[in-house]
Coordinates of C-alpha atoms in Angstrom, one line a residue:
M1 CA 0.3 -0.1 0.1
E2 CA 1.8 3.9 -0.8
R3 CA 2.5 5.4 2.3
V4 CA -0.4 8.1 3.3
E5 CA 1.2 12.0 2.7
V6 CA 1.7 13.9 5.7
H7 CA 3.7 16.6 4.5
F8 CA 5.1 19.7 8.0
D9 CA 4.1 22.5 6.6
Q10 CA 6.8 25.3 8.0
A11 CA 4.1 28.9 8.1
L12 CA 1.1 26.4 9.6
R13 CA 3.6 24.6 12.0
E14 CA 2.0 21.9 11.8
D15 CA 1.2 18.1 9.3
V16 CA -0.8 18.9 6.7
I17 CA -2.4 15.7 5.0
F18 CA -3.2 15.1 1.7
R19 CA -6.2 13.5 -0.1
N20 CA -5.3 10.3 0.3
A21 CA -5.8 9.8 2.8
W22 CA -9.4 11.5 2.8
I23 CA -12.7 11.7 0.7
P24 CA -14.8 14.4 1.4
N25 CA -17.8 13.1 3.3
F26 CA -20.1 17.0 3.9
Q27 CA -22.1 19.7 2.1
G28 CA -21.4 23.3 3.1
R29 CA -23.9 25.8 3.2
K30 CA -22.8 29.8 4.2
V31 CA -24.8 31.7 7.1
G32 CA -23.6 34.2 8.4
P33 CA -19.5 34.6 8.1
A34 CA -19.8 30.5 9.2
W35 CA -19.9 27.6 7.2
F36 CA -22.8 24.9 8.3
L37 CA -21.6 21.6 6.7
S38 CA -22.7 18.6 7.7
N39 CA -23.1 14.7 6.3
P40 CA -26.1 11.9 5.3
A41 CA -25.8 11.1 9.0
G42 CA -26.8 14.3 10.5
G43 CA -23.8 15.0 11.5
W44 CA -22.5 18.7 11.2
L45 CA -19.5 21.2 11.8
T46 CA -19.1 25.0 11.3
V47 CA -16.3 26.3 10.2
S48 CA -14.9 29.8 9.2
D49 CA -14.1 30.8 5.8
Q50 CA -10.2 29.7 5.9
E51 CA -11.6 25.9 7.0
H52 CA -14.3 25.1 4.1
S53 CA -11.0 26.7 2.0
D54 CA -9.1 24.3 2.9
L55 CA -11.7 21.2 2.6
L56 CA -12.0 22.5 -0.8
S57 CA -8.7 22.0 -1.5
V58 CA -5.7 18.6 -1.7
A59 CA -4.9 18.7 2.2
L60 CA -5.8 19.9 5.4
P61 CA -4.3 21.2 8.2
L62 CA -3.5 18.5 10.9
A63 CA -6.1 19.7 14.2
L64 CA -8.7 20.6 11.2
F65 CA -8.0 17.2 10.0
R66 CA -8.6 15.6 12.9
K67 CA -12.0 18.1 14.5
C68 CA -14.1 16.8 10.9
E69 CA -12.6 13.3 10.8
R70 CA -14.6 13.6 14.9
H71 CA -17.3 14.9 13.4
H72 CA -17.8 11.8 9.8
M73 CA -17.2 15.2 7.7
I74 CA -14.2 13.3 6.2
L75 CA -13.6 9.7 5.9
T76 CA -11.1 7.8 7.2
E77 CA -9.4 4.6 7.9
A78 CA -10.1 4.9 11.0
N79 CA -13.6 6.5 11.0
S80 CA -15.1 4.4 8.4
D81 CA -16.6 2.0 10.6
S82 CA -18.5 4.9 13.2
F83 CA -20.3 6.7 10.2
F84 CA -22.3 4.1 9.1
T85 CA -23.1 3.3 12.8
A86 CA -23.4 6.8 13.2
Y87 CA -25.7 6.4 10.0
Q88 CA -28.1 3.7 11.2
R89 CA -29.0 5.5 14.2
W90 CA -29.8 8.5 12.2
T91 CA -32.0 6.5 9.6
I92 CA -33.7 4.4 12.3
P93 CA -36.4 6.4 12.2
H94 CA -37.2 6.2 8.8
F95 CA -36.8 2.4 8.5
R96 CA -38.5 -0.2 11.5
H97 CA -41.7 -1.7 12.3
P98 CA -44.6 1.6 12.7
T99 CA -45.2 2.7 16.3
H100 CA -48.4 5.1 15.8
H101 CA -51.5 3.7 14.6
I102 CA -54.2 6.0 13.4
I103 CA -57.7 4.8 13.4
V104 CA -60.4 6.3 12.2
A105 CA -63.5 5.4 13.8
T106 CA -66.0 7.3 12.2
L107 CA -66.3 10.3 9.7
R108 CA -70.1 10.9 10.8
C109 CA -69.1 14.6 13.0
N110 CA -71.4 17.6 15.0
L111 CA -69.1 19.8 13.9
S112 CA -68.3 21.5 9.7
C113 CA -65.9 23.5 10.1
T114 CA -64.3 25.0 7.3
Y115 CA -60.3 23.3 6.7
C116 CA -61.4 19.9 7.4
H117 CA -58.6 17.6 5.6
A118 CA -60.9 14.8 6.7
A119 CA -63.8 13.2 3.9
V120 CA -66.7 13.9 6.6
V121 CA -70.7 13.6 7.1
P122 CA -73.2 14.4 9.5
P123 CA -73.7 13.0 12.6
D124 CA -77.1 11.6 11.8
S125 CA -75.4 9.6 8.6
G126 CA -75.7 6.4 10.0
S127 CA -73.7 3.3 11.2
D128 CA -71.8 2.5 7.1
F129 CA -70.0 5.7 8.0
D130 CA -68.5 3.8 11.0
L131 CA -65.7 1.6 11.6
L132 CA -67.9 -1.9 12.8
L133 CA -66.1 -4.1 15.6
P134 CA -65.1 -6.7 13.3
V135 CA -62.7 -5.0 11.6
A136 CA -61.6 -3.0 13.9
D137 CA -61.0 -5.8 15.6
A138 CA -58.7 -6.8 12.9
I139 CA -56.7 -3.2 12.6
V140 CA -55.7 -4.8 16.4
D141 CA -54.7 -8.1 14.9
F142 CA -52.7 -6.1 12.4
A143 CA -51.4 -3.2 14.2
L144 CA -50.2 -6.2 16.4
N145 CA -47.2 -7.5 14.0
S146 CA -45.0 -4.4 15.0
Q147 CA -42.4 -4.8 16.6
A148 CA -41.5 -2.0 17.8
K149 CA -41.3 -2.2 21.6
V150 CA -43.2 0.9 23.2
Q151 CA -47.1 1.8 20.4
S152 CA -49.6 3.9 20.2
F153 CA -52.9 4.4 19.1
E154 CA -54.8 8.0 18.0
F155 CA -58.8 7.7 17.4
Q156 CA -60.0 10.8 15.3
G157 CA -62.9 10.7 13.0
G158 CA -64.9 12.8 11.8
E159 CA -65.3 12.9 15.8
S160 CA -64.7 9.5 17.7
L161 CA -67.2 9.6 19.8
L162 CA -69.9 9.6 17.8
N163 CA -68.9 5.8 17.7
K164 CA -69.5 4.9 21.2
K165 CA -70.0 0.9 20.8
L166 CA -66.8 1.4 19.7
L167 CA -64.8 3.0 21.6
L168 CA -66.2 0.9 25.4
H169 CA -64.8 -2.4 22.8
I170 CA -61.8 -1.5 21.3
I171 CA -59.5 1.1 24.3
P172 CA -59.9 -1.9 26.6
H173 CA -58.9 -4.5 24.4
I174 CA -56.0 -2.9 23.2
R175 CA -55.1 -2.7 26.7
K176 CA -55.4 -6.2 26.7
A177 CA -54.5 -8.0 24.2
Y178 CA -50.6 -5.8 24.3
T179 CA -50.3 -7.0 27.9
A180 CA -50.8 -9.8 27.2
I181 CA -46.9 -10.1 25.1
G182 CA -45.3 -7.6 27.5
K183 CA -45.8 -4.4 25.8
E184 CA -45.9 -0.9 26.5
V185 CA -49.3 1.1 24.7
Y186 CA -50.0 4.3 24.9
I187 CA -54.1 5.8 23.4
S188 CA -55.0 8.7 22.8
I189 CA -58.4 10.6 21.1
Q190 CA -58.6 13.2 18.9
T191 CA -61.8 14.9 19.4
N192 CA -63.5 18.3 19.4
A193 CA -65.4 17.6 22.7
I194 CA -68.6 18.7 22.2
L195 CA -69.6 15.2 24.0
L196 CA -67.8 15.6 26.2
N197 CA -68.8 14.8 29.6
D198 CA -67.9 13.3 33.4
A199 CA -68.7 9.6 32.4
W200 CA -66.2 9.7 29.4
I201 CA -63.9 11.1 30.8
K202 CA -64.6 8.6 34.0
F203 CA -63.9 5.8 31.0
F204 CA -61.2 7.8 29.5
N205 CA -59.0 7.8 33.1
E206 CA -59.7 4.2 34.4
H207 CA -58.6 2.9 30.6
E208 CA -55.3 5.7 30.8
V209 CA -57.0 7.3 27.9
S210 CA -55.2 10.9 26.8
L211 CA -57.6 13.7 25.1
G212 CA -56.5 16.2 22.6
T213 CA -58.9 19.1 21.0
S214 CA -58.4 21.7 19.0
V215 CA -58.9 25.6 20.1
D216 CA -57.5 28.0 17.2
G217 CA -57.7 31.4 19.4
P218 CA -60.4 33.9 20.3
A219 CA -62.9 32.9 19.5
H220 CA -64.2 35.8 16.4
V221 CA -61.2 33.2 14.6
H222 CA -62.3 29.9 15.7
D223 CA -65.8 30.8 15.5
A224 CA -65.1 31.1 12.0
Q225 CA -63.7 28.0 11.5
R226 CA -64.9 25.7 14.0
V227 CA -68.4 25.5 13.4
S228 CA -71.6 22.7 14.1
V229 CA -73.4 20.8 12.0
R230 CA -75.4 23.9 11.8
G231 CA -73.0 27.0 11.7
K232 CA -73.3 28.0 14.9
G233 CA -69.6 29.3 16.5
T234 CA -68.2 26.4 18.9
H235 CA -65.5 28.4 20.7
K236 CA -67.6 28.8 24.3
A237 CA -68.8 25.3 24.7
V238 CA -65.2 24.1 23.7
A239 CA -63.2 26.3 25.5
R240 CA -65.2 25.1 29.1
K241 CA -64.9 21.5 28.3
V242 CA -61.3 22.9 28.0
A243 CA -61.1 24.6 31.2
K244 CA -63.6 21.2 33.0
Y245 CA -61.4 19.1 32.3
Q246 CA -57.8 20.4 31.9
L247 CA -57.5 19.9 28.1
P248 CA -54.2 20.8 26.1
V249 CA -55.3 22.0 22.5
L250 CA -53.8 22.7 19.4
P251 CA -54.3 25.2 16.7
T252 CA -55.3 25.2 13.2
I253 CA -53.6 28.4 11.3
T254 CA -55.1 29.8 8.2
K255 CA -55.9 33.3 6.5
N256 CA -58.0 34.3 9.8
S257 CA -55.9 33.7 12.6
I258 CA -53.2 36.4 10.3
S259 CA -55.2 39.2 12.8
A260 CA -54.5 37.9 16.5
W261 CA -51.3 35.6 15.7
S262 CA -49.9 36.7 19.3
E263 CA -52.5 35.7 20.9
I264 CA -53.2 32.5 19.4
V265 CA -49.2 32.2 20.9
D266 CA -49.6 33.3 24.2
M267 CA -52.2 30.6 24.4
Q268 CA -50.3 28.1 24.3
L269 CA -48.2 29.8 26.9
A270 CA -50.7 30.8 29.3
A271 CA -51.3 26.9 29.5
G272 CA -47.7 26.3 30.2
S273 CA -46.3 24.7 26.8
K274 CA -42.3 25.3 26.3
T275 CA -44.0 24.7 22.5
V276 CA -46.0 26.8 20.2
A277 CA -47.7 24.6 17.3
F278 CA -48.2 27.0 14.8
Q279 CA -48.3 24.9 11.6
N280 CA -50.1 26.3 8.2
V281 CA -53.6 24.4 6.7
Y282 CA -52.4 21.8 3.8
P283 CA -55.4 22.2 1.2
I284 CA -57.3 18.6 1.4
N285 CA -61.6 18.3 1.8
S286 CA -62.1 21.4 3.2
A287 CA -59.4 23.0 3.2
A288 CA -59.3 23.0 -0.6
A289 CA -63.0 24.0 -1.7
N290 CA -62.8 26.7 0.8
W291 CA -59.0 28.1 0.4
S292 CA -59.7 31.5 -1.1
E293 CA -61.3 31.7 2.8
V294 CA -58.9 29.3 4.4
G295 CA -55.6 29.7 3.3
F296 CA -52.4 31.8 1.9
D297 CA -49.9 31.5 0.4
A298 CA -46.4 30.3 1.2
K299 CA -44.3 33.6 0.4
A300 CA -46.9 35.4 3.8
F301 CA -47.3 32.1 6.3
L302 CA -43.3 32.1 6.2
E303 CA -43.2 36.4 7.1
L304 CA -46.1 35.3 9.4
Y305 CA -44.1 32.6 10.4
D306 CA -41.2 34.8 11.6
D307 CA -42.8 37.2 13.5
V308 CA -43.9 33.9 15.3
V309 CA -40.7 33.5 16.1
E310 CA -38.9 36.1 17.0
Y311 CA -41.8 37.1 19.1
L312 CA -40.9 33.9 20.9
R313 CA -36.9 35.1 21.0
S314 CA -37.9 38.1 22.3
L315 CA -39.5 36.1 25.6
W316 CA -36.0 34.7 26.1
Q317 CA -34.6 34.6 29.5
P318 CA -32.8 32.2 31.5
D319 CA -34.8 29.5 32.3
Y320 CA -37.4 30.0 29.7
Y321 CA -36.8 29.8 26.2
P322 CA -40.3 28.6 24.3
L323 CA -40.0 28.0 20.9
E324 CA -41.8 27.2 18.0
R325 CA -42.6 23.2 17.6
R326 CA -40.5 22.6 14.2
F327 CA -38.0 25.0 15.7
R328 CA -37.6 22.5 18.6
L329 CA -37.7 19.4 16.3
A330 CA -34.5 20.5 14.7
L331 CA -32.8 21.6 18.0
K332 CA -33.9 18.1 18.8
K333 CA -31.4 16.6 15.4
L334 CA -29.3 18.6 15.9
V335 CA -28.6 17.9 19.8
T336 CA -29.4 13.6 19.3
A337 CA -28.4 12.9 15.6
R338 CA -31.1 10.6 15.0
D339 CA -33.7 11.8 13.4
V340 CA -36.9 12.8 15.2
D341 CA -39.9 10.7 15.0
Y342 CA -42.4 12.9 13.2
A343 CA -44.2 12.2 10.7
D344 CA -43.6 14.8 8.4
F345 CA -40.5 16.5 9.6
G346 CA -38.0 13.8 8.6
N347 CA -36.2 12.6 5.8
P348 CA -37.5 10.6 4.4
C349 CA -40.7 11.5 5.3
G350 CA -42.2 9.5 8.2
M351 CA -44.8 8.0 6.5
I352 CA -45.4 3.9 7.0
H353 CA -43.4 3.9 10.1
S354 CA -43.8 6.8 12.4
Q355 CA -47.0 6.5 11.4
I356 CA -50.0 4.9 9.4
V357 CA -53.6 5.3 8.8
Y358 CA -56.5 2.1 9.6
H359 CA -59.4 3.4 7.0
T360 CA -63.6 2.8 8.8
N361 CA -63.2 0.0 6.5
G362 CA -60.0 -0.9 7.2
D363 CA -58.5 0.0 4.4
I364 CA -54.1 1.4 5.6
Y365 CA -52.7 4.6 4.2
T366 CA -49.5 5.7 4.7
C367 CA -50.0 9.0 7.5
D368 CA -52.9 11.0 8.4
E369 CA -53.3 13.3 5.6
G370 CA -52.7 11.0 3.5
R371 CA -56.1 9.0 3.9
D372 CA -57.8 10.9 1.9
F373 CA -56.1 10.3 -1.2
P374 CA -56.2 7.3 -3.2
E375 CA -52.5 7.1 -4.3
F376 CA -51.6 7.1 -0.8
K377 CA -53.6 3.2 0.1
L378 CA -51.1 0.5 0.8
G379 CA -53.9 -2.4 1.8
N380 CA -56.5 -3.6 3.9
V381 CA -56.3 -5.8 7.5
M382 CA -59.4 -7.7 6.7
S383 CA -56.9 -9.2 2.5
D384 CA -53.4 -7.6 2.7
D385 CA -50.1 -9.5 4.6
Y386 CA -48.2 -7.6 6.9
D387 CA -45.0 -7.8 5.8
T388 CA -46.1 -7.0 2.1
V389 CA -48.1 -3.5 3.7
I390 CA -45.8 -2.2 5.0
F391 CA -42.3 -3.2 3.5
G392 CA -44.1 -4.4 0.7
Q393 CA -43.0 -2.1 -3.4
R394 CA -45.5 -0.2 -2.3
A395 CA -44.7 1.1 0.0
R396 CA -40.8 2.2 -0.9
Q397 CA -42.2 3.7 -4.1
L398 CA -44.5 6.3 -2.0
K399 CA -41.9 6.5 1.0
S400 CA -38.9 7.2 -1.2
L401 CA -41.5 9.9 -2.9
S402 CA -39.9 12.1 -0.1
L403 CA -36.8 11.4 -0.7
P404 CA -34.7 15.1 -1.6
N405 CA -33.2 14.1 -5.1
D406 CA -33.1 17.2 -6.6
R407 CA -30.0 18.7 -8.1
E408 CA -30.0 22.0 -5.9
C409 CA -30.8 18.9 -3.4
L410 CA -28.0 16.3 -3.3
T411 CA -25.3 19.7 -3.0
C412 CA -27.5 20.7 -0.3
A413 CA -26.2 21.4 3.5
Y414 CA -29.7 20.7 4.5
R415 CA -30.4 17.7 3.4
P416 CA -30.4 15.1 6.2
V417 CA -32.3 17.5 7.6
C418 CA -34.5 18.4 5.7
T419 CA -38.5 17.8 6.0
T420 CA -40.7 16.5 3.2
C421 CA -43.9 15.5 3.0
P422 CA -45.0 14.3 -0.6
V423 CA -49.2 14.2 0.9
Y424 CA -49.0 18.3 0.6
D425 CA -46.8 18.0 -2.9
R426 CA -50.0 15.5 -3.9
A427 CA -52.6 18.3 -2.4
V428 CA -50.7 21.4 -3.8
T429 CA -49.7 20.5 -7.1
G430 CA -52.7 17.4 -7.5
E431 CA -50.0 14.6 -9.1
L432 CA -48.0 12.7 -7.2
Q433 CA -44.1 13.8 -7.1
S434 CA -40.7 14.0 -6.0
V435 CA -39.5 17.8 -6.8
H436 CA -38.4 19.3 -3.5
A437 CA -36.0 21.5 -4.5
G438 CA -37.4 25.9 -4.1
T439 CA -41.0 24.5 -2.9
D440 CA -42.8 25.9 -0.1
K441 CA -41.0 23.1 2.4
C442 CA -38.1 23.8 1.2
A443 CA -37.6 27.5 1.7
Q444 CA -39.7 26.6 4.9
T445 CA -36.0 23.9 6.1
K446 CA -33.6 26.6 4.6
Y447 CA -35.2 29.6 7.3
I448 CA -35.5 27.2 11.1
Y449 CA -32.2 26.4 10.1
D450 CA -30.2 29.6 8.4
K451 CA -32.9 31.6 11.4
L452 CA -31.0 28.5 14.4
F453 CA -27.9 29.1 13.7
S454 CA -27.7 32.4 13.3
W455 CA -28.9 32.5 16.7
L456 CA -25.6 29.4 17.6
Q457 CA -22.5 32.4 16.4
C458 CA -24.2 35.0 18.8
E459 CA -24.8 33.1 21.8
P460 CA -22.6 29.7 21.1
Q461 CA -23.7 28.3 24.2
L462 CA -27.1 28.5 23.7
L463 CA -27.6 25.8 21.9
E464 CA -26.7 23.6 25.4
R465 CA -28.8 25.7 27.6
L466 CA -31.8 25.3 24.5
A467 CA -31.2 21.0 24.5
S468 CA -31.8 21.3 28.4
Y469 CA -35.0 24.0 28.9
H470 CA -36.5 20.7 26.3
G471 CA -34.8 18.1 27.0
C472 CA -33.1 17.2 24.3
S473 CA -30.7 14.7 25.1
N474 CA -27.4 12.6 22.9

């Protein structure tokens, strides 16, 4: 084997290591005065202009060589095994058995929200729109095939509480089935809260079921879009249930939210949340039909999003660092060197393995938003084999759509931490495609990481403080 070239540089007063001892393993992005470097395993490093220039040359100063070798920005004989271990750790959430099972209990709903992404029907539409017990049992049997150590079930609608017979049967059944195989399981229900009462709360407490509901902000915002089937606002009724049962709430951000964004943020902070959810509505079903009323373009949303982020930043003080939810997810990626278990903030996205959906007829879909697009159907619990559904060709084809493989993406430093969503692309463009560079999601990802790294350049210790406050540990 030929000798590795090492030369003592008189000007630097240290050895330099030539490229026959290392292979570049990074993409770079200039953020302020520094360069952000990343590798395919989610590793990252910031370097100066001079260090970046050195990395593009034929030899590295020894100190920079060691630093880049340690962070896998270069591949060497010494670090190639540890790099592949890091890559496997980074991709664990994406290629495994499902962990979160979403069950559509019914398509019937007692509300008629202007932005609903589900194809709901009126509450008196009959049992044809409900999940029946034999199909529900088959869903649980199918889900039991997952080898994930910890799993969760979430019931959605329509309004899940309208299918009382199902919930009273299937929740104890899930608990019993998972206890029998010694696995931990969590159960939750998303409800509009209108039908909640003491009897329901007693049942949910007995079976350790957590609840979530939606409050879109002050009454004039909420009542403009979350209305009953008779067109009446629901804020007063929901707020009363939230207070009585101490329910966590999430807003959906629409055009109606623009004038009240600070109140929407403060509402979540007042409830004790460390993170604020501020997610734009997807143009699906009712939202698509009412887009002129509820939707606004990506540029307008990003400007509003920046107002939210900067407002939260203005509230920071020692031991208080609230963040918008996607900023926390981005922070977690940077700190843990592991992509997050969050369906539409991973690369590839978390469809199927972080989240999978079972419709009222037993049809299996990739994810929550995908359930009303036939292209995202994977099979049916009554007829299809688990391994074929979860790891088969259809699943692989759909998941591959979320890989950012455009020419610009392949040279982007944010590619490993990028967020993609094929369902969103389908909703916006009307077709299945794999184009990410320059899209709405691309712009938001660049904004988030540029902002984070601009903060860290001003306050190098901020990463540690943010990580500690938000419980992100390696």
